[in-house]
Amino acid sequence: MENTPNMTYSGLSVPQKYEHLHAFWNGIADDQVDWVANLSNAAALMKEIFNWWWVGFYRVNNNKLILGPFQGPSACTKIDFGKGVCGSSWKNESTILVPNVHEFEGHIACSSISNSEIVVPIFKDNKIWGVLDVDSEHLNHFNDIDKIELEKFCQSISAFL
Ligand code: SME
């Protein structure tokens, strides 16, 4: 196993940060342990490299999204199908970029600090397994680079679920 990151990432460009994310993930993803262990490390890596306000996973279970491994403040534990940004991404099975959460009808505010958000669906065996949710305290924080790179990251993750 490679060491987890111990450097400062703030001086890197966003594409460089994603390069680190993919490289470190390839080093620590472990097919000998369960999804909780792997997604816990995935959340920690993203928090450490990007310092996003909140980053974590929700898993489809009993027709709801249930909170999984995350980094950041405590969050809502259950989200209904089609509700909020996460439930909408689940319903549409597609990534949702929200430049301003206050303008997204039905947004679920787990934290009043969050201003923008991206939610990426995660698939396993061609079925939706859950979502990756990332929140930022900055407006307009995410763009198409994040969409492309996080979709790629979620594809790598899916082999460890
Ligand atoms: N804002 C999300 C809820 C999850 S929290 O942000 C961690 C939503 O609207 O689905």
PDB file of C-alpha atoms and ligand atoms in Angstrom:
ATOM      1  CA  MET A   1       0.000   0.000   0.000  1.00  0.00           C
ATOM      2  CA  GLU A   2       1.256   3.466  -0.847  1.00  0.00           C
ATOM      3  CA  ASN A   3       1.458   6.054   1.890  1.00  0.00           C
ATOM      4  CA  THR A   4      -1.522   8.351   2.153  1.00  0.00           C
ATOM      5  CA  PRO A   5      -0.815  11.900   1.012  1.00  0.00           C
ATOM      6  CA  ASN A   6       1.108  14.099   3.411  1.00  0.00           C
ATOM      7  CA  MET A   7       1.832  17.104   1.257  1.00  0.00           C
ATOM      8  CA  THR A   8       0.000  20.381   0.772  1.00  0.00           C
ATOM      9  CA  TYR A   9      -2.214  20.480  -2.271  1.00  0.00           C
ATOM     10  CA  SER A  10      -3.327  24.094  -2.201  1.00  0.00           C
ATOM     11  CA  GLY A  11      -0.761  25.191  -4.817  1.00  0.00           C
ATOM     12  CA  LEU A  12      -1.839  22.611  -7.384  1.00  0.00           C
ATOM     13  CA  SER A  13      -4.261  23.166 -10.251  1.00  0.00           C
ATOM     14  CA  VAL A  14      -7.548  21.281 -10.188  1.00  0.00           C
ATOM     15  CA  PRO A  15      -6.392  18.820 -12.920  1.00  0.00           C
ATOM     16  CA  GLN A  16      -3.206  18.170 -10.917  1.00  0.00           C
ATOM     17  CA  LYS A  17      -5.270  17.482  -7.809  1.00  0.00           C
ATOM     18  CA  TYR A  18      -7.326  14.939  -9.740  1.00  0.00           C
ATOM     19  CA  GLU A  19      -4.125  13.267 -10.961  1.00  0.00           C
ATOM     20  CA  HIS A  20      -3.103  12.847  -7.313  1.00  0.00           C
ATOM     21  CA  LEU A  21      -6.545  11.571  -6.398  1.00  0.00           C
ATOM     22  CA  HIS A  22      -6.532   8.875  -9.082  1.00  0.00           C
ATOM     23  CA  ALA A  23      -2.925   7.874  -8.316  1.00  0.00           C
ATOM     24  CA  PHE A  24      -3.430   7.612  -4.540  1.00  0.00           C
ATOM     25  CA  TRP A  25      -6.702   5.778  -4.986  1.00  0.00           C
ATOM     26  CA  ASN A  26      -4.994   3.187  -7.200  1.00  0.00           C
ATOM     27  CA  GLY A  27      -2.463   2.770  -4.390  1.00  0.00           C
ATOM     28  CA  ILE A  28      -4.875   2.311  -1.501  1.00  0.00           C
ATOM     29  CA  ALA A  29      -7.999   0.693  -3.000  1.00  0.00           C
ATOM     30  CA  ASP A  30      -8.050  -2.776  -1.455  1.00  0.00           C
ATOM     31  CA  ASP A  31      -9.986  -5.720  -2.851  1.00  0.00           C
ATOM     32  CA  GLN A  32      -9.457  -7.650   0.412  1.00  0.00           C
ATOM     33  CA  VAL A  33     -11.763  -5.416   2.449  1.00  0.00           C
ATOM     34  CA  ASP A  34     -15.388  -4.259   2.194  1.00  0.00           C
ATOM     35  CA  TRP A  35     -16.914  -1.126   0.670  1.00  0.00           C
ATOM     36  CA  VAL A  36     -17.049   0.722   4.016  1.00  0.00           C
ATOM     37  CA  ALA A  37     -13.274   0.527   4.368  1.00  0.00           C
ATOM     38  CA  ASN A  38     -12.654   1.523   0.767  1.00  0.00           C
ATOM     39  CA  LEU A  39     -15.155   4.367   0.619  1.00  0.00           C
ATOM     40  CA  SER A  40     -13.902   5.697   3.961  1.00  0.00           C
ATOM     41  CA  ASN A  41     -10.466   6.046   2.412  1.00  0.00           C
ATOM     42  CA  ALA A  42     -11.946   7.510  -0.774  1.00  0.00           C
ATOM     43  CA  ALA A  43     -13.723  10.227   1.245  1.00  0.00           C
ATOM     44  CA  ALA A  44     -10.584  10.939   3.277  1.00  0.00           C
ATOM     45  CA  LEU A  45      -8.457  11.244   0.135  1.00  0.00           C
ATOM     46  CA  MET A  46     -10.864  13.709  -1.483  1.00  0.00           C
ATOM     47  CA  LYS A  47     -11.094  15.789   1.693  1.00  0.00           C
ATOM     48  CA  GLU A  48      -7.336  15.891   2.066  1.00  0.00           C
ATOM     49  CA  ILE A  49      -6.571  16.783  -1.542  1.00  0.00           C
ATOM     50  CA  PHE A  50      -9.423  19.227  -2.267  1.00  0.00           C
ATOM     51  CA  ASN A  51     -10.418  20.375   1.211  1.00  0.00           C
ATOM     52  CA  TRP A  52     -14.073  20.465   0.146  1.00  0.00           C
ATOM     53  CA  TRP A  53     -16.582  21.442   2.823  1.00  0.00           C
ATOM     54  CA  TRP A  54     -18.325  18.061   2.763  1.00  0.00           C
ATOM     55  CA  VAL A  55     -17.627  14.958   0.718  1.00  0.00           C
ATOM     56  CA  GLY A  56     -19.203  11.565   1.110  1.00  0.00           C
ATOM     57  CA  PHE A  57     -21.364   8.748  -0.106  1.00  0.00           C
ATOM     58  CA  TYR A  58     -25.007   7.773   0.086  1.00  0.00           C
ATOM     59  CA  ARG A  59     -25.979   4.163  -0.674  1.00  0.00           C
ATOM     60  CA  VAL A  60     -29.309   2.920  -2.002  1.00  0.00           C
ATOM     61  CA  ASN A  61     -30.873   0.752   0.693  1.00  0.00           C
ATOM     62  CA  ASN A  62     -34.579  -0.130   1.179  1.00  0.00           C
ATOM     63  CA  ASN A  63     -35.652   2.447  -1.386  1.00  0.00           C
ATOM     64  CA  LYS A  64     -33.804   5.317   0.298  1.00  0.00           C
ATOM     65  CA  LEU A  65     -30.357   6.827   0.119  1.00  0.00           C
ATOM     66  CA  ILE A  66     -28.611   6.091   3.407  1.00  0.00           C
ATOM     67  CA  LEU A  67     -25.570   8.018   4.610  1.00  0.00           C
ATOM     68  CA  GLY A  68     -22.269   6.213   4.111  1.00  0.00           C
ATOM     69  CA  PRO A  69     -18.617   7.122   4.724  1.00  0.00           C
ATOM     70  CA  PHE A  70     -17.992  10.877   4.585  1.00  0.00           C
ATOM     71  CA  GLN A  71     -15.731  13.702   5.725  1.00  0.00           C
ATOM     72  CA  GLY A  72     -17.108  16.964   7.032  1.00  0.00           C
ATOM     73  CA  PRO A  73     -19.901  18.008   9.381  1.00  0.00           C
ATOM     74  CA  SER A  74     -22.650  15.570  10.374  1.00  0.00           C
ATOM     75  CA  ALA A  75     -25.261  15.123   7.653  1.00  0.00           C
ATOM     76  CA  CYS A  76     -28.798  13.901   6.896  1.00  0.00           C
ATOM     77  CA  THR A  77     -28.949  10.139   7.265  1.00  0.00           C
ATOM     78  CA  LYS A  78     -31.828   9.362   4.844  1.00  0.00           C
ATOM     79  CA  ILE A  79     -32.882  10.856   1.504  1.00  0.00           C
ATOM     80  CA  ASP A  80     -35.980   9.780  -0.456  1.00  0.00           C
ATOM     81  CA  PHE A  81     -36.012   8.875  -4.141  1.00  0.00           C
ATOM     82  CA  GLY A  82     -36.215  12.038  -6.250  1.00  0.00           C
ATOM     83  CA  LYS A  83     -35.677  14.347  -3.247  1.00  0.00           C
ATOM     84  CA  GLY A  84     -32.923  16.937  -2.998  1.00  0.00           C
ATOM     85  CA  VAL A  85     -29.924  16.953  -5.290  1.00  0.00           C
ATOM     86  CA  CYS A  86     -28.886  13.448  -4.242  1.00  0.00           C
ATOM     87  CA  GLY A  87     -32.321  11.901  -4.729  1.00  0.00           C
ATOM     88  CA  SER A  88     -32.637  13.654  -8.109  1.00  0.00           C
ATOM     89  CA  SER A  89     -29.279  12.309  -9.268  1.00  0.00           C
ATOM     90  CA  TRP A  90     -30.412   8.844  -8.161  1.00  0.00           C
ATOM     91  CA  LYS A  91     -33.713   9.219 -10.044  1.00  0.00           C
ATOM     92  CA  ASN A  92     -32.108  10.580 -13.239  1.00  0.00           C
ATOM     93  CA  GLU A  93     -29.053   8.320 -12.952  1.00  0.00           C
ATOM     94  CA  SER A  94     -26.930  11.278 -14.005  1.00  0.00           C
ATOM     95  CA  THR A  95     -24.560  13.823 -12.521  1.00  0.00           C
ATOM     96  CA  ILE A  96     -26.054  17.070 -11.227  1.00  0.00           C
ATOM     97  CA  LEU A  97     -23.985  20.238 -10.947  1.00  0.00           C
ATOM     98  CA  VAL A  98     -25.547  22.895  -8.742  1.00  0.00           C
ATOM     99  CA  PRO A  99     -23.773  26.286  -8.966  1.00  0.00           C
ATOM    100  CA  ASN A 100     -26.026  27.789  -6.279  1.00  0.00           C
ATOM    101  CA  VAL A 101     -27.858  25.407  -3.959  1.00  0.00           C
ATOM    102  CA  HIS A 102     -30.225  28.172  -2.841  1.00  0.00           C
ATOM    103  CA  GLU A 103     -31.673  28.190  -6.359  1.00  0.00           C
ATOM    104  CA  PHE A 104     -32.179  24.406  -6.589  1.00  0.00           C
ATOM    105  CA  GLU A 105     -35.785  23.627  -5.798  1.00  0.00           C
ATOM    106  CA  GLY A 106     -35.991  20.992  -3.090  1.00  0.00           C
ATOM    107  CA  HIS A 107     -32.328  21.209  -2.106  1.00  0.00           C
ATOM    108  CA  ILE A 108     -31.801  19.521   1.254  1.00  0.00           C
ATOM    109  CA  ALA A 109     -29.634  21.776   3.417  1.00  0.00           C
ATOM    110  CA  CYS A 110     -27.650  19.522   5.723  1.00  0.00           C
ATOM    111  CA  SER A 111     -25.348  22.471   6.380  1.00  0.00           C
ATOM    112  CA  SER A 112     -26.132  26.157   6.036  1.00  0.00           C
ATOM    113  CA  ILE A 113     -22.522  26.765   4.966  1.00  0.00           C
ATOM    114  CA  SER A 114     -22.897  24.892   1.673  1.00  0.00           C
ATOM    115  CA  ASN A 115     -23.382  27.076  -1.421  1.00  0.00           C
ATOM    116  CA  SER A 116     -22.669  24.783  -4.382  1.00  0.00           C
ATOM    117  CA  GLU A 117     -22.755  21.057  -4.907  1.00  0.00           C
ATOM    118  CA  ILE A 118     -22.072  18.204  -7.321  1.00  0.00           C
ATOM    119  CA  VAL A 119     -23.673  14.772  -7.080  1.00  0.00           C
ATOM    120  CA  VAL A 120     -22.418  11.841  -9.169  1.00  0.00           C
ATOM    121  CA  PRO A 121     -24.233   8.502  -9.426  1.00  0.00           C
ATOM    122  CA  ILE A 122     -22.278   5.325  -8.722  1.00  0.00           C
ATOM    123  CA  PHE A 123     -23.119   2.156 -10.620  1.00  0.00           C
ATOM    124  CA  LYS A 124     -22.408  -1.462  -9.807  1.00  0.00           C
ATOM    125  CA  ASP A 125     -23.242  -4.241 -12.297  1.00  0.00           C
ATOM    126  CA  ASN A 126     -25.066  -1.651 -14.432  1.00  0.00           C
ATOM    127  CA  LYS A 127     -27.426  -0.765 -11.576  1.00  0.00           C
ATOM    128  CA  ILE A 128     -27.303   2.380  -9.480  1.00  0.00           C
ATOM    129  CA  TRP A 129     -25.571   1.635  -6.173  1.00  0.00           C
ATOM    130  CA  GLY A 130     -25.537   5.106  -4.623  1.00  0.00           C
ATOM    131  CA  VAL A 131     -24.144   8.587  -5.115  1.00  0.00           C
ATOM    132  CA  LEU A 132     -21.057  10.624  -4.366  1.00  0.00           C
ATOM    133  CA  ASP A 133     -22.009  14.031  -2.950  1.00  0.00           C
ATOM    134  CA  VAL A 134     -19.612  16.981  -2.707  1.00  0.00           C
ATOM    135  CA  ASP A 135     -20.491  20.336  -1.150  1.00  0.00           C
ATOM    136  CA  SER A 136     -18.560  23.584  -1.267  1.00  0.00           C
ATOM    137  CA  GLU A 137     -18.874  26.711   0.815  1.00  0.00           C
ATOM    138  CA  HIS A 138     -18.144  28.697  -2.391  1.00  0.00           C
ATOM    139  CA  LEU A 139     -20.739  29.516  -5.028  1.00  0.00           C
ATOM    140  CA  ASN A 140     -20.069  28.053  -8.501  1.00  0.00           C
ATOM    141  CA  HIS A 141     -17.278  25.868  -7.251  1.00  0.00           C
ATOM    142  CA  PHE A 142     -17.698  22.869  -9.573  1.00  0.00           C
ATOM    143  CA  ASN A 143     -17.532  22.641 -13.351  1.00  0.00           C
ATOM    144  CA  ASP A 144     -17.223  20.126 -16.183  1.00  0.00           C
ATOM    145  CA  ILE A 145     -13.699  19.127 -15.147  1.00  0.00           C
ATOM    146  CA  ASP A 146     -15.083  17.997 -11.776  1.00  0.00           C
ATOM    147  CA  LYS A 147     -17.935  16.200 -13.528  1.00  0.00           C
ATOM    148  CA  ILE A 148     -15.595  14.285 -15.854  1.00  0.00           C
ATOM    149  CA  GLU A 149     -13.017  13.465 -13.182  1.00  0.00           C
ATOM    150  CA  LEU A 150     -15.503  12.509 -10.472  1.00  0.00           C
ATOM    151  CA  GLU A 151     -17.433  10.298 -12.898  1.00  0.00           C
ATOM    152  CA  LYS A 152     -14.127   8.603 -13.731  1.00  0.00           C
ATOM    153  CA  PHE A 153     -13.371   8.264 -10.000  1.00  0.00           C
ATOM    154  CA  CYS A 154     -16.794   6.744  -9.324  1.00  0.00           C
ATOM    155  CA  GLN A 155     -16.172   4.206 -12.080  1.00  0.00           C
ATOM    156  CA  SER A 156     -12.922   3.121 -10.389  1.00  0.00           C
ATOM    157  CA  ILE A 157     -14.716   2.955  -7.047  1.00  0.00           C
ATOM    158  CA  SER A 158     -17.381   0.665  -8.404  1.00  0.00           C
ATOM    159  CA  ALA A 159     -14.923  -2.263  -8.605  1.00  0.00           C
ATOM    160  CA  PHE A 160     -14.573  -2.128  -4.784  1.00  0.00           C
ATOM    161  CA  LEU A 161     -18.246  -2.133  -3.776  1.00  0.00           C
TER     162      LEU A 161
HETATM  163  N1  SME B   1     -27.672  18.669  -0.215  1.00  0.00           N
HETATM  164  C1  SME B   1     -27.999  17.284  -0.440  1.00  0.00           C
HETATM  165  C2  SME B   1     -28.182  16.540   0.853  1.00  0.00           C
HETATM  166  C3  SME B   1     -26.957  15.861   1.353  1.00  0.00           C
HETATM  167  S1  SME B   1     -25.914  16.908   2.152  1.00  0.00           S
HETATM  168  O1  SME B   1     -25.506  18.015   1.281  1.00  0.00           O
HETATM  169  C4  SME B   1     -24.574  16.121   2.748  1.00  0.00           C
HETATM  170  C5  SME B   1     -29.255  17.174  -1.291  1.00  0.00           C
HETATM  171  O2  SME B   1     -29.917  18.173  -1.571  1.00  0.00           O
HETATM  172  O3  SME B   1     -29.573  16.065  -1.687  1.00  0.00           O
END
